[in-house]
mmCIF file of C-alpha atoms in Angstrom:
data_model
loop_
_atom_site.group_PDB
_atom_site.id
_atom_site.type_symbol
_atom_site.label_atom_id
_atom_site.label_comp_id
_atom_site.label_asym_id
_atom_site.label_seq_id
_atom_site.Cartn_x
_atom_site.Cartn_y
_atom_site.Cartn_z
ATOM 1 C CA MET A 1 -59.005 -56.217 17.392
ATOM 2 C CA SER A 2 -57.841 -59.018 15.128
ATOM 3 C CA ALA A 3 -54.348 -60.447 15.094
ATOM 4 C CA GLY A 4 -53.781 -59.092 11.580
ATOM 5 C CA GLU A 5 -54.685 -55.554 12.646
ATOM 6 C CA GLU A 6 -52.434 -55.843 15.707
ATOM 7 C CA LYS A 7 -49.570 -57.007 13.531
ATOM 8 C CA GLU A 8 -50.164 -54.165 11.086
ATOM 9 C CA ARG A 9 -50.239 -51.617 13.895
ATOM 10 C CA ILE A 10 -47.043 -52.897 15.451
ATOM 11 C CA SER A 11 -45.248 -52.999 12.120
ATOM 12 C CA GLY A 12 -46.381 -49.451 11.467
ATOM 13 C CA ASP A 13 -44.920 -48.323 14.778
ATOM 14 C CA ILE A 14 -41.496 -49.721 14.047
ATOM 15 C CA PRO A 15 -40.458 -47.191 11.349
ATOM 16 C CA ARG A 16 -41.479 -44.302 13.590
ATOM 17 C CA SER A 17 -39.387 -45.733 16.412
ATOM 18 C CA GLU A 18 -36.383 -46.232 14.106
ATOM 19 C CA ALA A 19 -36.763 -42.788 12.592
ATOM 20 C CA THR A 20 -36.887 -41.235 16.018
ATOM 21 C CA SER A 21 -33.882 -43.145 17.241
ATOM 22 C CA SER A 22 -31.899 -42.330 14.090
ATOM 23 C CA LEU A 23 -32.471 -38.600 14.517
ATOM 24 C CA GLN A 24 -31.391 -38.441 18.134
ATOM 25 C CA PRO A 25 -27.601 -38.691 17.576
ATOM 26 C CA MET A 26 -27.666 -35.692 15.198
ATOM 27 C CA GLU A 27 -28.500 -33.410 18.114
ATOM 28 C CA PHE A 28 -25.138 -34.262 19.692
ATOM 29 C CA THR A 29 -22.965 -34.217 16.563
ATOM 30 C CA GLU A 30 -23.501 -30.515 15.747
ATOM 31 C CA LYS A 31 -20.692 -28.322 17.071
ATOM 32 C CA PRO A 32 -21.165 -24.642 17.835
ATOM 33 C CA GLN A 33 -19.228 -22.371 15.497
ATOM 34 C CA ALA A 34 -16.611 -20.084 16.994
ATOM 35 C CA PRO A 35 -17.611 -16.418 16.898
ATOM 36 C CA VAL A 36 -15.882 -14.362 14.219
ATOM 37 C CA VAL A 37 -14.127 -11.300 15.610
ATOM 38 C CA ALA A 38 -14.775 -8.275 13.422
ATOM 39 C CA TYR A 39 -13.493 -4.769 13.996
ATOM 40 C CA HIS A 40 -14.713 -1.442 12.732
ATOM 41 C CA PRO A 41 -13.476 -0.735 9.159
ATOM 42 C CA ALA A 42 -11.585 2.290 10.487
ATOM 43 C CA VAL A 43 -9.247 -0.076 12.344
ATOM 44 C CA TYR A 44 -8.235 -1.798 9.106
ATOM 45 C CA VAL A 45 -7.879 1.543 7.305
ATOM 46 C CA VAL A 46 -5.616 2.991 10.002
ATOM 47 C CA ALA A 47 -3.556 -0.208 10.089
ATOM 48 C CA TRP A 48 -3.101 -0.166 6.306
ATOM 49 C CA ILE A 49 -2.128 3.525 6.174
ATOM 50 C CA THR A 50 0.295 3.029 9.060
ATOM 51 C CA MET A 51 1.972 -0.046 7.595
ATOM 52 C CA SER A 52 2.135 1.329 4.045
ATOM 53 C CA SER A 53 3.630 4.625 5.187
ATOM 54 C CA SER A 54 6.034 2.868 7.543
ATOM 55 C CA VAL A 55 7.424 0.670 4.750
ATOM 56 C CA ILE A 56 8.187 3.697 2.559
ATOM 57 C CA LEU A 57 9.720 5.792 5.337
ATOM 58 C CA PHE A 58 11.638 2.813 6.730
ATOM 59 C CA ASN A 59 13.138 1.968 3.327
ATOM 60 C CA LYS A 60 14.112 5.589 2.747
ATOM 61 C CA TRP A 61 15.792 5.762 6.143
ATOM 62 C CA ILE A 62 17.787 2.540 5.636
ATOM 63 C CA LEU A 63 18.887 3.281 2.069
ATOM 64 C CA ASP A 64 19.621 6.976 2.458
ATOM 65 C CA THR A 65 19.972 8.110 6.063
ATOM 66 C CA ALA A 66 21.576 4.914 7.432
ATOM 67 C CA GLY A 67 23.828 4.638 4.375
ATOM 68 C CA PHE A 68 22.882 1.067 3.367
ATOM 69 C CA ARG A 69 23.063 1.788 -0.352
ATOM 70 C CA PHE A 70 22.162 -1.682 -1.580
ATOM 71 C CA PRO A 71 18.511 -1.454 -2.656
ATOM 72 C CA ILE A 72 18.484 -4.725 -4.642
ATOM 73 C CA ILE A 73 19.805 -6.707 -1.680
ATOM 74 C CA LEU A 74 17.238 -5.055 0.578
ATOM 75 C CA THR A 75 14.432 -5.996 -1.836
ATOM 76 C CA THR A 76 15.743 -9.571 -2.054
ATOM 77 C CA TRP A 77 15.739 -9.770 1.736
ATOM 78 C CA HIS A 78 12.111 -8.606 1.860
ATOM 79 C CA LEU A 79 11.037 -11.213 -0.689
ATOM 80 C CA ALA A 80 12.991 -14.039 0.945
ATOM 81 C CA PHE A 81 11.465 -13.186 4.319
ATOM 82 C CA GLY A 82 8.022 -12.994 2.709
ATOM 83 C CA THR A 83 8.520 -16.412 1.108
ATOM 84 C CA LEU A 84 9.418 -17.911 4.473
ATOM 85 C CA MET A 85 6.474 -16.289 6.256
ATOM 86 C CA THR A 86 3.896 -17.318 3.641
ATOM 87 C CA GLN A 87 5.105 -20.903 3.885
ATOM 88 C CA ILE A 88 4.721 -20.787 7.664
ATOM 89 C CA LEU A 89 1.276 -19.169 7.489
ATOM 90 C CA SER A 90 0.079 -21.695 4.913
ATOM 91 C CA ARG A 91 0.822 -24.501 7.396
ATOM 92 C CA THR A 92 -0.300 -22.857 10.628
ATOM 93 C CA THR A 93 -3.219 -20.525 9.759
ATOM 94 C CA THR A 94 -6.208 -20.262 7.428
ATOM 95 C CA LEU A 95 -5.051 -16.995 5.823
ATOM 96 C CA LEU A 96 -3.761 -18.823 2.743
ATOM 97 C CA ASP A 97 -6.528 -21.398 2.366
ATOM 98 C CA GLY A 98 -7.595 -19.545 -0.790
ATOM 99 C CA ARG A 99 -4.655 -21.129 -2.619
ATOM 100 C CA LYS A 100 -6.480 -24.482 -2.495
ATOM 101 C CA LYS A 101 -9.082 -23.103 -4.890
ATOM 102 C CA VAL A 102 -6.465 -21.988 -7.426
ATOM 103 C CA LYS A 103 -5.726 -24.536 -10.160
ATOM 104 C CA MET A 104 -2.011 -23.879 -10.258
ATOM 105 C CA THR A 105 0.032 -26.082 -12.574
ATOM 106 C CA GLY A 106 3.625 -25.990 -13.746
ATOM 107 C CA ARG A 107 2.564 -24.635 -17.121
ATOM 108 C CA VAL A 108 0.494 -21.838 -15.567
ATOM 109 C CA TYR A 109 3.350 -20.970 -13.216
ATOM 110 C CA LEU A 110 5.823 -20.672 -16.087
ATOM 111 C CA ARG A 111 3.518 -18.813 -18.477
ATOM 112 C CA ALA A 112 1.708 -16.509 -16.017
ATOM 113 C CA ILE A 113 3.350 -16.327 -12.599
ATOM 114 C CA MET A 114 6.963 -15.964 -13.756
ATOM 115 C CA PRO A 115 6.315 -13.018 -16.141
ATOM 116 C CA ILE A 116 4.346 -11.280 -13.413
ATOM 117 C CA GLY A 117 7.145 -12.000 -10.961
ATOM 118 C CA LEU A 118 9.702 -10.571 -13.397
ATOM 119 C CA PHE A 119 7.918 -7.219 -13.689
ATOM 120 C CA PHE A 120 7.232 -7.228 -9.943
ATOM 121 C CA SER A 121 10.964 -7.606 -9.309
ATOM 122 C CA LEU A 122 11.824 -4.822 -11.749
ATOM 123 C CA SER A 123 9.283 -2.456 -10.168
ATOM 124 C CA LEU A 124 10.638 -3.145 -6.672
ATOM 125 C CA ILE A 125 14.257 -2.667 -7.776
ATOM 126 C CA CYS A 126 13.525 0.619 -9.547
ATOM 127 C CA GLY A 127 11.364 1.802 -6.661
ATOM 128 C CA ASN A 128 14.082 1.224 -4.081
ATOM 129 C CA LEU A 129 16.809 2.706 -6.297
ATOM 130 C CA THR A 130 14.747 5.908 -6.443
ATOM 131 C CA TYR A 131 15.185 6.432 -2.685
ATOM 132 C CA LEU A 132 18.898 7.030 -3.306
ATOM 133 C CA TYR A 133 18.204 10.120 -5.412
ATOM 134 C CA LEU A 134 14.788 11.647 -4.638
ATOM 135 C CA SER A 135 12.831 12.717 -1.579
ATOM 136 C CA VAL A 136 9.823 10.767 -0.345
ATOM 137 C CA ALA A 137 7.589 13.756 -1.120
ATOM 138 C CA PHE A 138 8.640 13.966 -4.763
ATOM 139 C CA ILE A 139 8.454 10.172 -5.153
ATOM 140 C CA GLN A 140 4.822 10.200 -4.002
ATOM 141 C CA MET A 141 4.062 12.926 -6.522
ATOM 142 C CA LEU A 142 5.558 10.867 -9.347
ATOM 143 C CA LYS A 143 3.659 7.767 -8.190
ATOM 144 C CA ALA A 144 0.413 9.588 -8.968
ATOM 145 C CA THR A 145 1.017 8.649 -12.617
ATOM 146 C CA THR A 146 0.487 4.933 -11.882
ATOM 147 C CA PRO A 147 -3.230 4.911 -12.908
ATOM 148 C CA VAL A 148 -2.257 6.543 -16.202
ATOM 149 C CA ALA A 149 0.389 3.887 -16.909
ATOM 150 C CA VAL A 150 -2.036 1.082 -15.984
ATOM 151 C CA LEU A 151 -4.699 2.464 -18.323
ATOM 152 C CA LEU A 152 -2.273 2.837 -21.237
ATOM 153 C CA SER A 153 -0.837 -0.657 -20.719
ATOM 154 C CA SER A 154 -4.351 -2.146 -20.665
ATOM 155 C CA TRP A 155 -5.034 -0.416 -23.990
ATOM 156 C CA VAL A 156 -1.785 -1.713 -25.501
ATOM 157 C CA MET A 157 -2.457 -5.286 -24.325
ATOM 158 C CA GLY A 158 -6.019 -5.221 -25.593
ATOM 159 C CA LEU A 159 -7.722 -5.599 -22.206
ATOM 160 C CA ALA A 160 -9.616 -2.323 -22.676
ATOM 161 C CA GLN A 161 -10.738 -0.197 -25.586
ATOM 162 C CA PRO A 162 -9.204 3.283 -25.966
ATOM 163 C CA ASN A 163 -11.563 6.032 -24.859
ATOM 164 C CA LEU A 164 -10.987 9.739 -25.546
ATOM 165 C CA LYS A 165 -13.105 10.798 -22.568
ATOM 166 C CA VAL A 166 -11.033 8.672 -20.203
ATOM 167 C CA LEU A 167 -7.854 9.945 -21.836
ATOM 168 C CA PHE A 168 -8.998 13.517 -21.185
ATOM 169 C CA ASN A 169 -9.689 12.689 -17.532
ATOM 170 C CA ILE A 170 -6.235 11.232 -16.914
ATOM 171 C CA SER A 171 -4.578 14.167 -18.649
ATOM 172 C CA PHE A 172 -5.156 16.182 -15.457
ATOM 173 C CA ILE A 173 -3.011 13.678 -13.551
ATOM 174 C CA VAL A 174 -0.174 14.009 -16.053
ATOM 175 C CA ALA A 175 -0.435 17.811 -16.090
ATOM 176 C CA GLY A 176 -0.374 17.975 -12.294
ATOM 177 C CA VAL A 177 2.711 15.762 -12.041
ATOM 178 C CA ILE A 178 4.515 17.794 -14.708
ATOM 179 C CA ILE A 179 3.781 21.015 -12.803
ATOM 180 C CA ALA A 180 4.986 19.421 -9.564
ATOM 181 C CA SER A 181 8.177 18.276 -11.318
ATOM 182 C CA PHE A 182 8.914 21.806 -12.511
ATOM 183 C CA GLY A 183 8.575 22.978 -8.920
ATOM 184 C CA GLU A 184 10.971 20.364 -7.531
ATOM 185 C CA ILE A 185 14.089 21.986 -6.112
ATOM 186 C CA LYS A 186 16.220 18.833 -5.835
ATOM 187 C CA PHE A 187 15.453 17.412 -9.278
ATOM 188 C CA VAL A 188 17.716 14.443 -10.145
ATOM 189 C CA LEU A 189 17.109 13.047 -13.620
ATOM 190 C CA ILE A 190 18.388 9.524 -12.934
ATOM 191 C CA GLY A 191 16.086 9.272 -9.919
ATOM 192 C CA VAL A 192 13.091 10.409 -11.967
ATOM 193 C CA LEU A 193 13.921 7.852 -14.668
ATOM 194 C CA PHE A 194 14.160 5.065 -12.083
ATOM 195 C CA GLN A 195 10.791 6.058 -10.610
ATOM 196 C CA LEU A 196 9.086 6.273 -13.999
ATOM 197 C CA GLY A 197 10.580 2.890 -14.871
ATOM 198 C CA GLY A 198 9.168 1.485 -11.646
ATOM 199 C CA VAL A 199 5.743 2.941 -12.480
ATOM 200 C CA ILE A 200 5.823 1.393 -15.975
ATOM 201 C CA PHE A 201 6.894 -2.038 -14.686
ATOM 202 C CA GLU A 202 4.234 -1.909 -11.955
ATOM 203 C CA ALA A 203 1.594 -0.976 -14.522
ATOM 204 C CA ILE A 204 2.539 -3.943 -16.721
ATOM 205 C CA ARG A 205 2.465 -6.232 -13.682
ATOM 206 C CA LEU A 206 -1.002 -5.036 -12.657
ATOM 207 C CA THR A 207 -2.268 -5.493 -16.210
ATOM 208 C CA LEU A 208 -0.916 -9.050 -16.340
ATOM 209 C CA VAL A 209 -2.499 -9.788 -12.954
ATOM 210 C CA GLN A 210 -5.801 -8.412 -14.231
ATOM 211 C CA SER A 211 -5.558 -10.685 -17.254
ATOM 212 C CA LEU A 212 -4.787 -13.697 -15.036
ATOM 213 C CA LEU A 213 -7.591 -12.990 -12.577
ATOM 214 C CA SER A 214 -10.130 -12.573 -15.378
ATOM 215 C CA SER A 215 -10.478 -16.365 -15.246
ATOM 216 C CA ALA A 216 -12.587 -17.615 -12.316
ATOM 217 C CA GLU A 217 -10.233 -20.530 -11.609
ATOM 218 C CA TYR A 218 -7.348 -18.168 -10.846
ATOM 219 C CA LYS A 219 -9.107 -15.795 -8.446
ATOM 220 C CA MET A 220 -6.815 -15.079 -5.503
ATOM 221 C CA ASP A 221 -6.408 -12.452 -2.796
ATOM 222 C CA PRO A 222 -3.210 -10.359 -2.492
ATOM 223 C CA LEU A 223 -1.631 -12.624 0.128
ATOM 224 C CA VAL A 224 -2.176 -15.759 -1.986
ATOM 225 C CA SER A 225 -0.724 -13.880 -4.958
ATOM 226 C CA PHE A 226 2.307 -12.995 -2.849
ATOM 227 C CA TYR A 227 2.580 -16.669 -1.848
ATOM 228 C CA TYR A 228 3.122 -17.561 -5.523
ATOM 229 C CA PHE A 229 5.092 -14.476 -6.633
ATOM 230 C CA ALA A 230 7.526 -14.060 -3.733
ATOM 231 C CA PRO A 231 9.737 -17.130 -4.394
ATOM 232 C CA VAL A 232 10.341 -16.388 -8.070
ATOM 233 C CA CYS A 233 10.863 -12.678 -7.327
ATOM 234 C CA ALA A 234 13.372 -13.486 -4.580
ATOM 235 C CA ILE A 235 15.354 -15.692 -6.977
ATOM 236 C CA MET A 236 15.318 -13.079 -9.763
ATOM 237 C CA ASN A 237 16.332 -10.252 -7.450
ATOM 238 C CA GLY A 238 18.997 -12.448 -5.894
ATOM 239 C CA LEU A 239 20.546 -13.146 -9.291
ATOM 240 C CA VAL A 240 20.590 -9.436 -10.131
ATOM 241 C CA SER A 241 22.136 -8.560 -6.769
ATOM 242 C CA LEU A 242 24.897 -11.158 -7.320
ATOM 243 C CA ILE A 243 26.040 -9.134 -10.319
ATOM 244 C CA PHE A 244 25.563 -5.533 -9.192
ATOM 245 C CA GLU A 245 25.734 -5.392 -5.380
ATOM 246 C CA VAL A 246 26.992 -8.548 -3.659
ATOM 247 C CA PRO A 247 30.630 -8.033 -4.810
ATOM 248 C CA TYR A 248 30.674 -4.631 -3.097
ATOM 249 C CA ILE A 249 28.872 -5.287 0.189
ATOM 250 C CA HIS A 250 30.659 -6.161 3.434
ATOM 251 C CA MET A 251 29.401 -7.486 6.740
ATOM 252 C CA SER A 252 30.285 -4.123 8.251
ATOM 253 C CA ASP A 253 27.608 -2.522 6.046
ATOM 254 C CA ILE A 254 24.984 -4.859 7.481
ATOM 255 C CA ALA A 255 26.276 -4.448 11.034
ATOM 256 C CA ARG A 256 26.193 -0.657 10.696
ATOM 257 C CA VAL A 257 22.459 -0.723 9.970
ATOM 258 C CA GLY A 258 21.804 -3.470 12.513
ATOM 259 C CA TYR A 259 20.499 -7.009 12.181
ATOM 260 C CA PHE A 260 17.429 -6.242 14.253
ATOM 261 C CA THR A 261 16.709 -3.166 12.110
ATOM 262 C CA LEU A 262 16.748 -5.227 8.922
ATOM 263 C CA LEU A 263 14.546 -7.871 10.542
ATOM 264 C CA ALA A 264 12.067 -5.237 11.669
ATOM 265 C CA ASN A 265 12.085 -3.722 8.185
ATOM 266 C CA ALA A 266 11.226 -7.087 6.608
ATOM 267 C CA MET A 267 8.487 -7.701 9.185
ATOM 268 C CA VAL A 268 6.870 -4.343 8.428
ATOM 269 C CA ALA A 269 7.041 -5.005 4.685
ATOM 270 C CA PHE A 270 5.372 -8.393 5.115
ATOM 271 C CA GLY A 271 2.828 -6.978 7.567
ATOM 272 C CA LEU A 272 1.647 -4.635 4.814
ATOM 273 C CA ASN A 273 0.662 -7.632 2.649
ATOM 274 C CA VAL A 274 -1.358 -9.067 5.534
ATOM 275 C CA CYS A 275 -3.094 -5.724 6.162
ATOM 276 C CA VAL A 276 -4.188 -5.514 2.526
ATOM 277 C CA VAL A 277 -5.975 -8.871 2.852
ATOM 278 C CA PHE A 278 -7.982 -7.699 5.859
ATOM 279 C CA LEU A 279 -8.687 -4.307 4.284
ATOM 280 C CA ILE A 280 -10.211 -5.717 1.075
ATOM 281 C CA GLY A 281 -13.835 -6.683 1.553
ATOM 282 C CA ARG A 282 -14.316 -4.515 4.638
ATOM 283 C CA THR A 283 -14.259 -1.146 2.881
ATOM 284 C CA SER A 284 -15.642 0.180 -0.372
ATOM 285 C CA ALA A 285 -13.656 1.213 -3.438
ATOM 286 C CA VAL A 286 -14.402 4.843 -2.613
ATOM 287 C CA VAL A 287 -12.925 4.574 0.868
ATOM 288 C CA MET A 288 -9.839 2.710 -0.368
ATOM 289 C CA THR A 289 -9.183 5.348 -3.040
ATOM 290 C CA LEU A 290 -9.541 8.242 -0.606
ATOM 291 C CA CYS A 291 -7.394 6.454 1.977
ATOM 292 C CA GLY A 292 -4.678 6.054 -0.649
ATOM 293 C CA VAL A 293 -4.801 9.782 -1.352
ATOM 294 C CA LEU A 294 -4.671 10.540 2.387
ATOM 295 C CA LYS A 295 -1.670 8.244 2.780
ATOM 296 C CA ASP A 296 0.193 10.023 -0.029
ATOM 297 C CA ILE A 297 -0.500 13.435 1.512
ATOM 298 C CA LEU A 298 0.653 12.251 4.944
ATOM 299 C CA LEU A 299 3.859 10.898 3.411
ATOM 300 C CA VAL A 300 4.588 14.266 1.821
ATOM 301 C CA PHE A 301 4.254 16.006 5.195
ATOM 302 C CA ALA A 302 6.224 13.230 6.916
ATOM 303 C CA SER A 303 9.065 13.808 4.453
ATOM 304 C CA ILE A 304 8.989 17.499 5.292
ATOM 305 C CA MET A 305 9.039 16.896 9.041
ATOM 306 C CA ILE A 306 11.640 14.094 9.128
ATOM 307 C CA TRP A 307 14.139 15.085 6.429
ATOM 308 C CA GLY A 308 13.342 18.767 5.997
ATOM 309 C CA THR A 309 12.354 18.233 2.374
ATOM 310 C CA PRO A 310 11.715 21.572 0.646
ATOM 311 C CA VAL A 311 8.319 21.648 -1.116
ATOM 312 C CA THR A 312 7.461 24.685 -3.220
ATOM 313 C CA ALA A 313 4.073 26.288 -3.791
ATOM 314 C CA LEU A 314 4.185 25.144 -7.422
ATOM 315 C CA GLN A 315 4.525 21.549 -6.239
ATOM 316 C CA TYR A 316 1.549 21.924 -3.904
ATOM 317 C CA PHE A 317 -0.484 23.263 -6.801
ATOM 318 C CA GLY A 318 0.579 20.551 -9.252
ATOM 319 C CA TYR A 319 0.156 17.717 -6.760
ATOM 320 C CA SER A 320 -3.337 18.936 -5.855
ATOM 321 C CA ILE A 321 -4.320 18.790 -9.539
ATOM 322 C CA ALA A 322 -2.848 15.300 -9.872
ATOM 323 C CA LEU A 323 -4.635 13.958 -6.774
ATOM 324 C CA GLY A 324 -7.928 15.516 -7.834
ATOM 325 C CA GLY A 325 -7.604 13.992 -11.297
ATOM 326 C CA MET A 326 -6.742 10.596 -9.829
ATOM 327 C CA VAL A 327 -9.779 10.569 -7.522
ATOM 328 C CA TYR A 328 -12.097 11.630 -10.352
ATOM 329 C CA TYR A 329 -10.652 9.011 -12.716
ATOM 330 C CA LYS A 330 -10.909 6.135 -10.220
ATOM 331 C CA LEU A 331 -14.333 6.944 -8.782
ATOM 332 C CA GLY A 332 -16.263 8.971 -11.324
ATOM 333 C CA ALA A 333 -18.605 11.900 -10.744
ATOM 334 C CA GLU A 334 -21.590 9.863 -9.503
ATOM 335 C CA SER A 335 -19.608 7.966 -6.870
ATOM 336 C CA ILE A 336 -18.063 11.201 -5.601
ATOM 337 C CA LYS A 337 -21.484 12.902 -5.377
ATOM 338 C CA SER A 338 -23.042 9.991 -3.485
ATOM 339 C CA PHE A 339 -20.073 9.801 -1.135
ATOM 340 C CA LEU A 340 -20.185 13.528 -0.415
ATOM 341 C CA SER A 341 -23.932 13.420 0.264
ATOM 342 C CA GLU A 342 -23.479 10.479 2.628
ATOM 343 C CA LEU A 343 -20.572 12.265 4.308
ATOM 344 C CA GLY A 344 -22.736 15.378 4.738
ATOM 345 C CA ARG A 345 -25.504 13.389 6.428
ATOM 346 C CA SER A 346 -23.036 11.667 8.748
ATOM 347 C CA TRP A 347 -21.444 15.020 9.631
ATOM 348 C CA ALA A 348 -24.848 16.540 10.410
ATOM 349 C CA GLU A 349 -25.767 13.604 12.655
ATOM 350 C CA TYR A 350 -22.413 13.855 14.430
ATOM 351 C CA GLY A 351 -22.925 17.597 14.971
ATOM 352 C CA ALA A 352 -26.384 17.005 16.442
ATOM 353 C CA LYS A 353 -25.058 14.428 18.903
ATOM 354 C CA HIS A 354 -21.709 16.091 19.719
ATOM 355 C CA PRO A 355 -21.936 19.862 19.035
ATOM 356 C CA VAL A 356 -18.888 20.811 21.124
ATOM 357 C CA GLN A 357 -16.627 18.201 19.543
ATOM 358 C CA ARG A 358 -17.784 19.284 16.089
ATOM 359 C CA LYS A 359 -16.726 22.885 16.798
ATOM 360 C CA VAL A 360 -13.324 21.684 18.006
ATOM 361 C CA VAL A 361 -12.825 19.654 14.811
ATOM 362 C CA ILE A 362 -13.806 22.624 12.628
ATOM 363 C CA PHE A 363 -11.429 24.914 14.514
ATOM 364 C CA GLY A 364 -8.576 22.432 14.118
ATOM 365 C CA MET A 365 -9.231 22.060 10.389
ATOM 366 C CA VAL A 366 -9.234 25.844 9.933
ATOM 367 C CA ILE A 367 -5.910 26.193 11.756
ATOM 368 C CA LEU A 368 -4.393 23.347 9.716
ATOM 369 C CA THR A 369 -5.633 24.902 6.470
ATOM 370 C CA ILE A 370 -4.117 28.278 7.374
ATOM 371 C CA LEU A 371 -0.764 26.663 8.146
ATOM 372 C CA VAL A 372 -0.779 24.740 4.863
ATOM 373 C CA VAL A 373 -1.722 27.842 2.845
ATOM 374 C CA LEU A 374 0.935 29.979 4.516
ATOM 375 C CA GLY A 375 3.471 27.227 3.906
ATOM 376 C CA GLY A 376 2.482 27.046 0.258
ATOM 377 C CA LEU A 377 2.859 30.794 -0.201
ATOM 378 C CA ALA A 378 6.393 30.656 1.145
ATOM 379 C CA PRO A 379 9.278 30.119 -1.303
ATOM 380 C CA SER A 380 9.802 26.622 0.079
ATOM 381 C CA VAL A 381 8.741 24.484 3.001
ATOM 382 C CA GLY A 382 11.335 22.552 4.913
ATOM 383 C CA TYR A 383 14.279 23.196 7.132
ATOM 384 C CA ASP A 384 17.938 22.379 7.231
ATOM 385 C CA PRO A 385 19.129 21.812 10.822
ATOM 386 C CA GLY A 386 22.712 22.614 9.858
ATOM 387 C CA GLN A 387 21.670 25.860 8.240
ATOM 388 C CA MET A 388 19.705 26.796 11.356
ATOM 389 C CA VAL A 389 22.827 26.353 13.497
ATOM 390 C CA MET A 390 24.873 28.458 11.061
ATOM 391 C CA ASP A 391 22.231 31.205 11.036
ATOM 392 C CA GLY A 392 22.110 31.179 14.827
ATOM 393 C CA THR A 393 25.890 31.444 15.029
ATOM 394 C CA LYS A 394 25.921 34.379 12.605
ATOM 395 C CA TRP A 395 23.173 36.132 14.569
ATOM 396 C CA TRP A 396 25.041 35.673 17.874
ATOM 397 C CA SER A 397 28.325 36.881 16.339
ATOM 398 C CA SER A 398 26.658 39.975 14.931
ATOM 399 C CA LYS A 399 25.075 40.682 18.333
ATOM 400 C CA GLU A 400 28.446 40.432 20.106
ATOM 401 C CA HIS A 401 30.047 42.685 17.497
ATOM 402 C CA THR A 402 27.334 45.296 17.970
ATOM 403 C CA THR A 403 27.707 45.126 21.769
ATOM 404 C CA ASN A 404 31.489 45.499 21.671
ATOM 405 C CA GLY A 405 31.277 48.348 19.196
ATOM 406 C CA SER A 406 28.901 50.255 21.406
#
């Protein structure tokens, strides 16, 4: 072998040696990724229904039962607490990392975020004022008109083209709510007006959010949206409360409800915003729509059980029409058919694997249906504890009178 060939061979070996040595450190620089903990979608659904229902019932209890009749101050407290918590989460967790992708400028904040925050504040104020006049059950029935208001506002703002077929579909929602309103025993006009105002303001807010999110550079999840909206809403609500409520509130009013109670109320309200973030992306639109309907139904029955709210058969009938129309409008016939077919297959598989449990579930559903039907056929559903005591006293007095007379 000549010296030139030896030199060529050695020089050819050098790049292979360098390449090998340069690749070796990469094996030690890669870090294993932490496993992502994921739960079954049912966990997120149950958490969302629980938190959403708890916020409504908690607010009703504080404003009505506990006698803290300052709904604007309560809303301001929720928003101020939410502002504080989002600032803490943005610095300590990754839940708000989505805000880094949003090209937020001062001009965008003034022209887009502040108008949305204004209507958000108005919807919250009207919504909480409604608790002073109406029952939770009737409020949920009136809230069924929200999809109708959103559709009409999108038509007015030019985000969607008017469609007679869609208008016919949503007419069932309106008809159902009107029937339920005629059946309401404790109908208070000012409360209905506040609730309808809240629905209109919420519809405008959702339409503005839809317009903002139509641009890819402003895509954000609900918690990031709350991060931007909460401060301006807290300031707006605070200014309104300075005029209408702050001059009339005393520390005794706050102490009567309890500082811990108000803190817990704000924590539950903020927890709902966090639950929404985890719920989105882990369930389909069909499941979210049906879960919303289930939540509304559970709130109606919770109002009956907790406050003895009377609900007439006409309200059951009207609310059923409204809920059916809302599901059909949001999902469409094809989505409902595919969901029902999938549900039928899952139910058949469950029955094959657990026949005894399936029979127990069917029996429980039959009993529940009978109770609901019998309740609907009655003049009203609900009870008044004071009236029960009076009736019992009258019955005992009549019994004593009969005994003495004999």
